[in-house]
DNA sequence: CGGAATCCTCTACGATACTG
DNA sequence: CAGTATCGTAGAGGATTCCG
């Protein structure tokens, strides 16, 4: 699961259950994760392509964000045994079910951002 | 807005727009914010009540999380000039429009958590 | 009762160098 | 091309003390 020490991860004493909302929140709680999911929702991408789509990200960080998303079953990593290496990232079926959630969060955000 | 240095806050060079999804994400990106919003969606609460509902949180942290939610127009703070002091927290109208989003995140989270 | 003010810790993010 | 390994830093969270 997510590596953030927010509510969902370590339920405070007295609360046995992990809040599903916070669980969801934590999945996307990474500096680049939402944008990565968004790009992958459009099409499969290679490592280098993603790096170019995310100006400013370093290879180390991109790798970590992708590994975490993979661990969370949101992203699939396909390695082609070629030289030079080729690795393609795509959404898993579960990752795809998350797109509508992203959409709704985006809709709400758009409205809320305007009333500032 | 949120105080997190995720994607939404400082758009990387080359991207003018702030992603609305990330904007939404950031609003709830605090260790206790989602649970606070959830409790306030049920009913108005006093400071001390909230502290009791969130076992393990300190006054300082609770104050900060509430102040940030207030700044983000999610939570309303009503001060009653009495002795001893009384302060009530509730959702703003905008905060209330966020409940359906929470619900959807929760639904998705529930399903996703099971398939582990 | 509902904070404000300090100090501290932990870790997500990032920069850099190196590699099969 | 797609990483790994190492090191450094900022800032979110927390513990504690004091206050009107």
PDB file of C-alpha atoms (C1' of nucleotides) in Angstrom:
ATOM      1  CA  UNK A   1       0.000   0.000   0.000  1.00  0.00           C
ATOM      2  CA  UNK A   2       0.882   3.594   0.117  1.00  0.00           C
ATOM      3  CA  UNK A   3       3.945   4.677   1.940  1.00  0.00           C
ATOM      4  CA  UNK A   4       2.364   7.723   3.533  1.00  0.00           C
ATOM      5  CA  UNK A   5       1.821   7.971   7.207  1.00  0.00           C
ATOM      6  CA  UNK A   6      -1.671   9.284   6.829  1.00  0.00           C
ATOM      7  CA  UNK A   7      -4.745   8.021   8.562  1.00  0.00           C
ATOM      8  CA  UNK A   8      -5.277   4.952   6.465  1.00  0.00           C
ATOM      9  CA  UNK A   9      -2.027   3.244   7.048  1.00  0.00           C
ATOM     10  CA  UNK A  10      -1.832   3.094  10.793  1.00  0.00           C
ATOM     11  CA  UNK A  11      -5.320   3.272  12.219  1.00  0.00           C
ATOM     12  CA  UNK A  12      -5.206   5.155  15.504  1.00  0.00           C
ATOM     13  CA  UNK A  13      -5.960   3.089  18.553  1.00  0.00           C
ATOM     14  CA  UNK A  14      -9.663   2.653  19.022  1.00  0.00           C
ATOM     15  CA  UNK A  15     -10.284   2.409  15.304  1.00  0.00           C
ATOM     16  CA  UNK A  16      -9.795  -1.079  14.001  1.00  0.00           C
ATOM     17  CA  UNK A  17     -10.808  -0.439  10.448  1.00  0.00           C
ATOM     18  CA  UNK A  18      -8.827   1.364   7.859  1.00  0.00           C
ATOM     19  CA  UNK A  19     -10.933   4.064   6.250  1.00  0.00           C
ATOM     20  CA  UNK A  20     -11.534   3.133   2.595  1.00  0.00           C
ATOM     21  CA  UNK A  21     -11.551   6.764   1.580  1.00  0.00           C
ATOM     22  CA  UNK A  22      -8.145   7.288   3.065  1.00  0.00           C
ATOM     23  CA  UNK A  23      -6.982   4.085   1.471  1.00  0.00           C
ATOM     24  CA  UNK A  24      -7.938   5.492  -1.901  1.00  0.00           C
ATOM     25  CA  UNK A  25      -6.394   8.823  -1.063  1.00  0.00           C
ATOM     26  CA  UNK A  26      -3.103   7.213  -0.182  1.00  0.00           C
ATOM     27  CA  UNK A  27      -2.875   5.349  -3.473  1.00  0.00           C
ATOM     28  CA  UNK A  28      -2.685   8.625  -5.320  1.00  0.00           C
ATOM     29  CA  UNK A  29      -0.678  10.482  -2.695  1.00  0.00           C
ATOM     30  CA  UNK A  30       2.571  10.871  -4.540  1.00  0.00           C
ATOM     31  CA  UNK A  31       3.995  13.924  -6.154  1.00  0.00           C
ATOM     32  CA  UNK A  32       3.482  12.549  -9.683  1.00  0.00           C
ATOM     33  CA  UNK A  33       1.108   9.628  -9.369  1.00  0.00           C
ATOM     34  CA  UNK A  34      -2.070  11.263 -10.549  1.00  0.00           C
ATOM     35  CA  UNK A  35      -0.415  12.685 -13.621  1.00  0.00           C
ATOM     36  CA  UNK A  36       1.181   9.336 -14.343  1.00  0.00           C
ATOM     37  CA  UNK A  37      -2.176   7.579 -14.066  1.00  0.00           C
ATOM     38  CA  UNK A  38      -3.706  10.210 -16.291  1.00  0.00           C
ATOM     39  CA  UNK A  39      -1.112   9.756 -19.016  1.00  0.00           C
ATOM     40  CA  UNK A  40      -1.342   5.977 -18.835  1.00  0.00           C
ATOM     41  CA  UNK A  41      -5.111   6.192 -19.059  1.00  0.00           C
ATOM     42  CA  UNK A  42      -4.612   7.693 -22.505  1.00  0.00           C
ATOM     43  CA  UNK A  43      -2.103   5.158 -23.760  1.00  0.00           C
ATOM     44  CA  UNK A  44       0.694   2.755 -22.901  1.00  0.00           C
ATOM     45  CA  UNK A  45       4.016   4.502 -22.456  1.00  0.00           C
ATOM     46  CA  UNK A  46       7.678   3.633 -22.258  1.00  0.00           C
ATOM     47  CA  UNK A  47       9.843   4.783 -19.385  1.00  0.00           C
ATOM     48  CA  UNK A  48      11.548   7.496 -21.349  1.00  0.00           C
ATOM     49  CA  UNK A  49       8.298   8.750 -22.802  1.00  0.00           C
ATOM     50  CA  UNK A  50       6.897   9.179 -19.336  1.00  0.00           C
ATOM     51  CA  UNK A  51       9.961  11.048 -18.259  1.00  0.00           C
ATOM     52  CA  UNK A  52       9.558  13.446 -21.144  1.00  0.00           C
ATOM     53  CA  UNK A  53       5.878  13.890 -20.326  1.00  0.00           C
ATOM     54  CA  UNK A  54       6.755  14.849 -16.765  1.00  0.00           C
ATOM     55  CA  UNK A  55       9.196  17.725 -17.044  1.00  0.00           C
ATOM     56  CA  UNK A  56      11.415  17.978 -14.028  1.00  0.00           C
ATOM     57  CA  UNK A  57      11.142  14.444 -12.746  1.00  0.00           C
ATOM     58  CA  UNK A  58      14.312  12.456 -12.278  1.00  0.00           C
ATOM     59  CA  UNK A  59      14.738   8.826 -13.230  1.00  0.00           C
ATOM     60  CA  UNK A  60      15.019   7.750  -9.633  1.00  0.00           C
ATOM     61  CA  UNK A  61      11.777   9.377  -8.638  1.00  0.00           C
ATOM     62  CA  UNK A  62       9.915   8.185 -11.704  1.00  0.00           C
ATOM     63  CA  UNK A  63      11.062   4.657 -10.981  1.00  0.00           C
ATOM     64  CA  UNK A  64       9.893   4.853  -7.386  1.00  0.00           C
ATOM     65  CA  UNK A  65       6.496   6.290  -8.228  1.00  0.00           C
ATOM     66  CA  UNK A  66       5.989   3.612 -10.869  1.00  0.00           C
ATOM     67  CA  UNK A  67       7.116   0.826  -8.548  1.00  0.00           C
ATOM     68  CA  UNK A  68       4.671   1.962  -5.899  1.00  0.00           C
ATOM     69  CA  UNK A  69       1.821   2.140  -8.367  1.00  0.00           C
ATOM     70  CA  UNK A  70       2.794  -1.330  -9.524  1.00  0.00           C
ATOM     71  CA  UNK A  71       2.796  -2.617  -5.971  1.00  0.00           C
ATOM     72  CA  UNK A  72      -0.662  -1.149  -5.550  1.00  0.00           C
ATOM     73  CA  UNK A  73      -1.831  -3.035  -8.673  1.00  0.00           C
ATOM     74  CA  UNK A  74      -2.621   0.164 -10.512  1.00  0.00           C
ATOM     75  CA  UNK A  75       0.066  -0.083 -13.170  1.00  0.00           C
ATOM     76  CA  UNK A  76       1.438  -2.973 -15.190  1.00  0.00           C
ATOM     77  CA  UNK A  77       5.097  -3.186 -16.140  1.00  0.00           C
ATOM     78  CA  UNK A  78       6.011  -5.103 -19.268  1.00  0.00           C
ATOM     79  CA  UNK A  79       9.669  -5.783 -19.911  1.00  0.00           C
ATOM     80  CA  UNK A  80      10.842  -6.657 -23.422  1.00  0.00           C
ATOM     81  CA  UNK A  81      14.089  -8.557 -23.429  1.00  0.00           C
ATOM     82  CA  UNK A  82      15.846  -6.581 -26.092  1.00  0.00           C
ATOM     83  CA  UNK A  83      18.982  -4.564 -26.395  1.00  0.00           C
ATOM     84  CA  UNK A  84      18.638  -1.724 -25.756  1.00  0.00           C
ATOM     85  CA  UNK A  85      15.998  -2.510 -23.126  1.00  0.00           C
ATOM     86  CA  UNK A  86      12.371  -1.585 -23.620  1.00  0.00           C
ATOM     87  CA  UNK A  87       9.834  -1.331 -20.818  1.00  0.00           C
ATOM     88  CA  UNK A  88       6.212  -0.417 -21.270  1.00  0.00           C
ATOM     89  CA  UNK A  89       3.860   0.821 -18.618  1.00  0.00           C
ATOM     90  CA  UNK A  90       0.088   0.569 -18.781  1.00  0.00           C
ATOM     91  CA  UNK A  91      -2.911   0.569 -16.478  1.00  0.00           C
ATOM     92  CA  UNK A  92      -3.992  -2.740 -15.016  1.00  0.00           C
ATOM     93  CA  UNK A  93      -7.692  -3.658 -15.249  1.00  0.00           C
ATOM     94  CA  UNK A  94      -7.997  -2.422 -11.685  1.00  0.00           C
ATOM     95  CA  UNK A  95      -6.181   0.744 -12.568  1.00  0.00           C
ATOM     96  CA  UNK A  96      -8.710   1.326 -15.316  1.00  0.00           C
ATOM     97  CA  UNK A  97     -11.595   1.093 -12.872  1.00  0.00           C
ATOM     98  CA  UNK A  98     -10.043   4.049 -11.123  1.00  0.00           C
ATOM     99  CA  UNK A  99     -10.407   6.406 -14.078  1.00  0.00           C
ATOM    100  CA  UNK A 100     -14.019   7.356 -13.268  1.00  0.00           C
ATOM    101  CA  UNK A 101     -12.925   8.240  -9.755  1.00  0.00           C
ATOM    102  CA  UNK A 102     -10.216  10.468 -11.154  1.00  0.00           C
ATOM    103  CA  UNK A 103     -12.781  12.076 -13.417  1.00  0.00           C
ATOM    104  CA  UNK A 104     -15.089  12.881 -10.545  1.00  0.00           C
ATOM    105  CA  UNK A 105     -12.281  14.282  -8.464  1.00  0.00           C
ATOM    106  CA  UNK A 106     -11.300  16.389 -11.444  1.00  0.00           C
ATOM    107  CA  UNK A 107     -14.821  17.706 -11.999  1.00  0.00           C
ATOM    108  CA  UNK A 108     -15.187  18.709  -8.390  1.00  0.00           C
ATOM    109  CA  UNK A 109     -11.735  20.273  -8.380  1.00  0.00           C
ATOM    110  CA  UNK A 110     -12.467  22.347 -11.455  1.00  0.00           C
ATOM    111  CA  UNK A 111     -15.558  23.898  -9.905  1.00  0.00           C
ATOM    112  CA  UNK A 112     -13.928  24.454  -6.570  1.00  0.00           C
ATOM    113  CA  UNK A 113     -10.814  26.053  -8.044  1.00  0.00           C
ATOM    114  CA  UNK A 114     -12.835  28.695  -9.821  1.00  0.00           C
ATOM    115  CA  UNK A 115     -14.524  30.023  -6.689  1.00  0.00           C
ATOM    116  CA  UNK A 116     -11.410  31.516  -5.223  1.00  0.00           C
TER     117      UNK A 116
ATOM    118  CA  UNK B   1      -4.641  25.568  -0.764  1.00  0.00           C
ATOM    119  CA  UNK B   2      -2.928  22.515   0.393  1.00  0.00           C
ATOM    120  CA  UNK B   3       0.489  22.740   1.853  1.00  0.00           C
ATOM    121  CA  UNK B   4       1.801  19.669   0.123  1.00  0.00           C
ATOM    122  CA  UNK B   5       4.420  19.853  -2.505  1.00  0.00           C
ATOM    123  CA  UNK B   6       2.608  17.520  -4.827  1.00  0.00           C
ATOM    124  CA  UNK B   7       1.944  18.103  -8.458  1.00  0.00           C
ATOM    125  CA  UNK B   8      -0.893  20.548  -8.069  1.00  0.00           C
ATOM    126  CA  UNK B   9       0.868  23.209  -6.151  1.00  0.00           C
ATOM    127  CA  UNK B  10       3.919  23.912  -8.223  1.00  0.00           C
ATOM    128  CA  UNK B  11       3.213  22.921 -11.786  1.00  0.00           C
ATOM    129  CA  UNK B  12       6.428  21.718 -13.383  1.00  0.00           C
ATOM    130  CA  UNK B  13       7.801  23.924 -16.099  1.00  0.00           C
ATOM    131  CA  UNK B  14       6.047  23.309 -19.347  1.00  0.00           C
ATOM    132  CA  UNK B  15       2.704  22.753 -17.671  1.00  0.00           C
ATOM    133  CA  UNK B  16       0.832  25.969 -17.092  1.00  0.00           C
ATOM    134  CA  UNK B  17      -2.295  24.480 -15.661  1.00  0.00           C
ATOM    135  CA  UNK B  18      -2.728  22.990 -12.251  1.00  0.00           C
ATOM    136  CA  UNK B  19      -4.321  19.571 -12.520  1.00  0.00           C
ATOM    137  CA  UNK B  20      -7.799  19.713 -10.952  1.00  0.00           C
ATOM    138  CA  UNK B  21      -7.540  16.123  -9.799  1.00  0.00           C
ATOM    139  CA  UNK B  22      -4.374  16.868  -7.916  1.00  0.00           C
ATOM    140  CA  UNK B  23      -5.958  20.003  -6.538  1.00  0.00           C
ATOM    141  CA  UNK B  24      -8.721  17.874  -5.070  1.00  0.00           C
ATOM    142  CA  UNK B  25      -6.232  15.319  -3.840  1.00  0.00           C
ATOM    143  CA  UNK B  26      -4.246  17.966  -2.027  1.00  0.00           C
ATOM    144  CA  UNK B  27      -7.269  19.279  -0.163  1.00  0.00           C
ATOM    145  CA  UNK B  28      -7.641  15.972   1.590  1.00  0.00           C
ATOM    146  CA  UNK B  29      -3.942  15.212   1.866  1.00  0.00           C
ATOM    147  CA  UNK B  30      -3.523  15.530   5.593  1.00  0.00           C
ATOM    148  CA  UNK B  31      -3.106  12.818   8.130  1.00  0.00           C
ATOM    149  CA  UNK B  32      -6.575  13.425   9.644  1.00  0.00           C
ATOM    150  CA  UNK B  33      -8.481  15.519   7.147  1.00  0.00           C
ATOM    151  CA  UNK B  34     -10.645  12.869   5.598  1.00  0.00           C
ATOM    152  CA  UNK B  35     -11.749  11.536   8.952  1.00  0.00           C
ATOM    153  CA  UNK B  36     -12.450  15.065  10.134  1.00  0.00           C
ATOM    154  CA  UNK B  37     -14.564  15.762   7.056  1.00  0.00           C
ATOM    155  CA  UNK B  38     -16.363  12.487   7.579  1.00  0.00           C
ATOM    156  CA  UNK B  39     -17.242  13.267  11.188  1.00  0.00           C
ATOM    157  CA  UNK B  40     -18.352  16.788  10.334  1.00  0.00           C
ATOM    158  CA  UNK B  41     -20.507  15.426   7.525  1.00  0.00           C
ATOM    159  CA  UNK B  42     -22.486  13.632  10.215  1.00  0.00           C
ATOM    160  CA  UNK B  43     -22.874  16.586  12.554  1.00  0.00           C
ATOM    161  CA  UNK B  44     -21.400  19.804  13.885  1.00  0.00           C
ATOM    162  CA  UNK B  45     -18.721  19.210  16.494  1.00  0.00           C
ATOM    163  CA  UNK B  46     -16.851  21.150  19.145  1.00  0.00           C
ATOM    164  CA  UNK B  47     -13.080  21.160  19.266  1.00  0.00           C
ATOM    165  CA  UNK B  48     -12.892  18.823  22.201  1.00  0.00           C
ATOM    166  CA  UNK B  49     -15.427  16.448  20.710  1.00  0.00           C
ATOM    167  CA  UNK B  50     -13.332  16.143  17.593  1.00  0.00           C
ATOM    168  CA  UNK B  51     -10.268  15.471  19.645  1.00  0.00           C
ATOM    169  CA  UNK B  52     -12.035  12.645  21.416  1.00  0.00           C
ATOM    170  CA  UNK B  53     -13.265  11.254  18.104  1.00  0.00           C
ATOM    171  CA  UNK B  54      -9.700  11.148  16.804  1.00  0.00           C
ATOM    172  CA  UNK B  55      -7.756   9.115  19.326  1.00  0.00           C
ATOM    173  CA  UNK B  56      -4.096   9.968  19.314  1.00  0.00           C
ATOM    174  CA  UNK B  57      -4.281  13.429  17.777  1.00  0.00           C
ATOM    175  CA  UNK B  58      -2.803  16.324  19.714  1.00  0.00           C
ATOM    176  CA  UNK B  59      -4.407  19.730  20.064  1.00  0.00           C
ATOM    177  CA  UNK B  60      -1.728  21.356  17.994  1.00  0.00           C
ATOM    178  CA  UNK B  61      -2.206  19.025  15.082  1.00  0.00           C
ATOM    179  CA  UNK B  62      -5.982  19.128  15.258  1.00  0.00           C
ATOM    180  CA  UNK B  63      -5.832  22.914  15.191  1.00  0.00           C
ATOM    181  CA  UNK B  64      -3.585  22.906  12.143  1.00  0.00           C
ATOM    182  CA  UNK B  65      -5.667  20.426  10.199  1.00  0.00           C
ATOM    183  CA  UNK B  66      -8.820  22.397  10.969  1.00  0.00           C
ATOM    184  CA  UNK B  67      -7.212  25.725  10.057  1.00  0.00           C
ATOM    185  CA  UNK B  68      -6.114  24.335   6.721  1.00  0.00           C
ATOM    186  CA  UNK B  69      -9.551  22.946   5.979  1.00  0.00           C
ATOM    187  CA  UNK B  70     -10.959  26.335   6.921  1.00  0.00           C
ATOM    188  CA  UNK B  71      -8.551  28.091   4.604  1.00  0.00           C
ATOM    189  CA  UNK B  72      -9.659  25.745   1.853  1.00  0.00           C
ATOM    190  CA  UNK B  73     -13.307  26.689   2.517  1.00  0.00           C
ATOM    191  CA  UNK B  74     -14.221  23.163   3.478  1.00  0.00           C
ATOM    192  CA  UNK B  75     -14.921  23.779   7.145  1.00  0.00           C
ATOM    193  CA  UNK B  76     -16.646  26.601   8.994  1.00  0.00           C
ATOM    194  CA  UNK B  77     -15.469  27.741  12.409  1.00  0.00           C
ATOM    195  CA  UNK B  78     -18.006  29.340  14.711  1.00  0.00           C
ATOM    196  CA  UNK B  79     -16.717  30.975  17.892  1.00  0.00           C
ATOM    197  CA  UNK B  80     -19.107  31.593  20.770  1.00  0.00           C
ATOM    198  CA  UNK B  81     -17.945  34.364  23.068  1.00  0.00           C
ATOM    199  CA  UNK B  82     -18.469  32.609  26.333  1.00  0.00           C
ATOM    200  CA  UNK B  83     -16.391  31.580  29.304  1.00  0.00           C
ATOM    201  CA  UNK B  84     -15.219  28.896  29.039  1.00  0.00           C
ATOM    202  CA  UNK B  85     -14.807  29.268  25.288  1.00  0.00           C
ATOM    203  CA  UNK B  86     -16.886  27.259  22.863  1.00  0.00           C
ATOM    204  CA  UNK B  87     -16.002  26.689  19.225  1.00  0.00           C
ATOM    205  CA  UNK B  88     -18.071  24.694  16.792  1.00  0.00           C
ATOM    206  CA  UNK B  89     -16.889  23.231  13.516  1.00  0.00           C
ATOM    207  CA  UNK B  90     -19.137  22.321  10.608  1.00  0.00           C
ATOM    208  CA  UNK B  91     -18.953  21.771   6.875  1.00  0.00           C
ATOM    209  CA  UNK B  92     -19.374  24.798   4.643  1.00  0.00           C
ATOM    210  CA  UNK B  93     -21.818  24.537   1.725  1.00  0.00           C
ATOM    211  CA  UNK B  94     -18.820  23.818  -0.452  1.00  0.00           C
ATOM    212  CA  UNK B  95     -17.590  21.243   1.992  1.00  0.00           C
ATOM    213  CA  UNK B  96     -20.942  19.517   1.708  1.00  0.00           C
ATOM    214  CA  UNK B  97     -20.647  19.249  -2.049  1.00  0.00           C
ATOM    215  CA  UNK B  98     -17.556  17.196  -1.426  1.00  0.00           C
ATOM    216  CA  UNK B  99     -19.375  14.410   0.410  1.00  0.00           C
ATOM    217  CA  UNK B 100     -20.390  12.575  -2.795  1.00  0.00           C
ATOM    218  CA  UNK B 101     -16.764  12.599  -3.891  1.00  0.00           C
ATOM    219  CA  UNK B 102     -15.746  11.091  -0.570  1.00  0.00           C
ATOM    220  CA  UNK B 103     -18.443   8.469  -1.003  1.00  0.00           C
ATOM    221  CA  UNK B 104     -17.179   7.455  -4.419  1.00  0.00           C
ATOM    222  CA  UNK B 105     -13.607   7.288  -3.225  1.00  0.00           C
ATOM    223  CA  UNK B 106     -14.807   5.147  -0.358  1.00  0.00           C
ATOM    224  CA  UNK B 107     -16.743   2.773  -2.594  1.00  0.00           C
ATOM    225  CA  UNK B 108     -13.802   2.259  -4.886  1.00  0.00           C
ATOM    226  CA  UNK B 109     -11.468   1.827  -1.935  1.00  0.00           C
ATOM    227  CA  UNK B 110     -13.661  -0.819  -0.375  1.00  0.00           C
ATOM    228  CA  UNK B 111     -13.670  -2.951  -3.485  1.00  0.00           C
ATOM    229  CA  UNK B 112      -9.988  -2.503  -4.113  1.00  0.00           C
ATOM    230  CA  UNK B 113      -8.998  -3.305  -0.535  1.00  0.00           C
ATOM    231  CA  UNK B 114     -10.735  -6.672  -0.671  1.00  0.00           C
ATOM    232  CA  UNK B 115      -8.772  -7.950  -3.645  1.00  0.00           C
ATOM    233  CA  UNK B 116      -5.525  -8.200  -1.805  1.00  0.00           C
TER     234      UNK B 116
ATOM    235  C1'  DC C   1     -11.966  25.110  26.687  1.00  0.00           C
ATOM    236  C1'  DG C   2      -9.500  25.980  22.785  1.00  0.00           C
ATOM    237  C1'  DG C   3      -5.888  27.132  21.471  1.00  0.00           C
ATOM    238  C1'  DA C   4      -0.463  29.291  20.492  1.00  0.00           C
ATOM    239  C1'  DA C   5       4.544  28.601  20.553  1.00  0.00           C
ATOM    240  C1'  DT C   6       8.666  25.492  20.516  1.00  0.00           C
ATOM    241  C1'  DC C   7      11.253  21.875  19.433  1.00  0.00           C
ATOM    242  C1'  DC C   8      12.007  17.435  17.359  1.00  0.00           C
ATOM    243  C1'  DT C   9      11.616  13.433  14.143  1.00  0.00           C
ATOM    244  C1'  DC C  10      10.780  11.019  10.088  1.00  0.00           C
ATOM    245  C1'  DT C  11      10.404  10.351   5.276  1.00  0.00           C
ATOM    246  C1'  DA C  12       8.958  11.744   0.569  1.00  0.00           C
ATOM    247  C1'  DC C  13      11.240  13.985  -2.789  1.00  0.00           C
ATOM    248  C1'  DG C  14      15.170  15.226  -5.297  1.00  0.00           C
ATOM    249  C1'  DA C  15      20.188  15.552  -7.252  1.00  0.00           C
ATOM    250  C1'  DT C  16      23.905  13.049  -8.721  1.00  0.00           C
ATOM    251  C1'  DA C  17      26.773   9.315 -10.220  1.00  0.00           C
ATOM    252  C1'  DC C  18      27.095   4.841 -11.935  1.00  0.00           C
ATOM    253  C1'  DT C  19      25.513   0.366 -14.716  1.00  0.00           C
ATOM    254  C1'  DG C  20      23.887  -4.046 -17.620  1.00  0.00           C
TER     255       DG C  20
ATOM    256  C1'  DC D   1      17.293   2.539 -22.461  1.00  0.00           C
ATOM    257  C1'  DA D   2      15.966   1.889 -18.062  1.00  0.00           C
ATOM    258  C1'  DG D   3      17.208   1.653 -14.394  1.00  0.00           C
ATOM    259  C1'  DT D   4      20.158   1.235  -9.119  1.00  0.00           C
ATOM    260  C1'  DA D   5      22.674   3.376  -5.192  1.00  0.00           C
ATOM    261  C1'  DT D   6      23.778   7.119  -2.197  1.00  0.00           C
ATOM    262  C1'  DC D   7      23.251  11.238  -0.038  1.00  0.00           C
ATOM    263  C1'  DG D   8      20.968  15.539   1.231  1.00  0.00           C
ATOM    264  C1'  DT D   9      16.823  18.521   2.411  1.00  0.00           C
ATOM    265  C1'  DA D  10      12.302  20.420   3.369  1.00  0.00           C
ATOM    266  C1'  DG D  11       8.272  20.234   5.648  1.00  0.00           C
ATOM    267  C1'  DA D  12       4.276  17.431   7.676  1.00  0.00           C
ATOM    268  C1'  DG D  13       3.325  15.394  11.821  1.00  0.00           C
ATOM    269  C1'  DG D  14       3.838  15.054  16.765  1.00  0.00           C
ATOM    270  C1'  DA D  15       5.101  16.010  21.956  1.00  0.00           C
ATOM    271  C1'  DT D  16       5.199  19.300  25.233  1.00  0.00           C
ATOM    272  C1'  DT D  17       4.542  23.594  27.661  1.00  0.00           C
ATOM    273  C1'  DC D  18       2.133  27.719  28.433  1.00  0.00           C
ATOM    274  C1'  DC D  19      -2.027  30.980  28.178  1.00  0.00           C
ATOM    275  C1'  DG D  20      -6.677  34.040  28.276  1.00  0.00           C
TER     276       DG D  20
END
